[in-house]
C-alpha angles and dihedrals in degrees: 000000000000133000122222127185115202116236124221114239092203111090095208091056093059126094132226127217118228119189116236088224088065093047094049105032107029111021100060095061097038124098112260096242091050090054089051091053093048096049094043091049092045090055092054092041095054090053095043095241128150121243127174126213090242094053093043091051091050095047093046092042094234134114125272087240090059090051091052092046090050093055090047089051094050091045089054089050088051091236093121137019124223117220114195122224141158116251126181095326095315130100107244141160141215123229121230116195111222119227098240095196093055091043093052100042108021109017123120126222091253090060091056097056117136111268095210107110118251123221089268090051090052091050087054091048090059085076084070102100095222095052091041091057092047093053090047091052092049091049089051090052095046095039094227143078114269120235120237089252091054090048090053090049092053091047090053089058089060091050101038102033099027086231120170127227094252093054093046092051093050091048089058091046092050095046096045092050087056092049092251102134100155109113091219089061090050089049091056090050093050091047093050094047092047092050089053090055098252114158105163140043089250091057091054094045093053090051094048092048090053092047093049092047092050091045089057090050093051091047092050092053093048091049089053087059092047093252113140099190141084121276120257119235091256091051091049091053091048093051092044089058090056092056104029103036106020091036097219117164123227093259093059093044091052089048088056089049090054089060089068091073089091094059127074097228113038111206142162094249090063090049090047091055091051092050093046089054092047091048093052092047092050090048092051092048093045094234137124113279091229095056109102117228114222095168118095123207089253092056091046091052091050090050091052089050089050091052093049094050091046091052092048093048093050091048090052090050091052090048092052089049091054092047089056094048098037110025092180090069091060089054090048092051091052091050091047089050092051092047091050091052091048092050090052092050092047091051091052094046094046098240118179120279093242092065091046092049091051091052092049092051090051089051092049090050092052092047090051091051090049092052092050092051092051095048093045088056093048098256127129115250091243094046094119096041121110109265108209121196086235117028090189096067099015088236096301100109091236129087124224087263090060093251128136107266121240090236093069095092092053094042089051091057090048092047090054089061094037095056091056092059099041 
């Protein structure tokens, strides 16, 4: 007689075993993302399924660097073992999950040895074709033979930073061109680039071009203020806001710098205040921050006055035209004017509502007759009305609510041309 237990073919219907030793002794002190990596890897390990760092990082919504750091952490805690291998031209490793119960109650000292490779281990790893090629490339760049300790250091970058061969080689090229030949300096560069997610030489080059370009910008601004030094981190952030968020160009920034001539101690905070004011003014006016304003408020007010008088004059000319063509309309306008004056006097004197109602009906009748006469003679009803450039503010620049009118930006541009011809 034999006993057979059916196996589910659906991965998501399976279960995974987690040792209580891990839950009680290791999990509480571990970073949350590291626990996620361990449990996710354990699930795939127990069911003999492949899982790459890239895919795991994507599924867990964390970075590849965090995945690599997690496995280093668990290896240090002796919860897993890392077995190096070559895989498709890249140095890689497999993860073995340690049986914690056996390790705690039946393991020997030899089973608990540190998994980090010694110098001898690294020398043996050079037989790995991928690492061998990387060391050869680095020796070509540096022009010398690397020591075993340096080889071990480079190998640690692959493990700790998840850095690829292309990025490591370019880091050496970049550092040696700058005269920085200390391997600790190169290590810092590789670590920084890896943390920023760079994987290729092109990624690093794009970043360096941007840094060098921004360095030149910062230096130019400081020189305009007579400061022959490098920018502090706070100053860099301040200047970056001018260009990246406010979108000022260099010409406008240098113009703001020139305004510091009047103060005894030129500084970036003073320039920043000028640019913030310019930015807010441009935002209120609805114009580009780099467009210079040569129109003062006094000139703008005069231009609005010019527009109002022009609109009133043109309305008067149209009215006189109508009076010549349709004399009856002139009579109607006089009668409407008299009725309006009477209504105002009656309101002030408190006359009875019946008299006021009669006057209003007479006015409505006259206005109706006026409208008919205009339309019969092919004129619009509002032909004699004042036609303002902006009906919202009646060419004053301010709405009835006391707010700055939306027409100000356009009127400012017009006033700039107008003041040159007046």
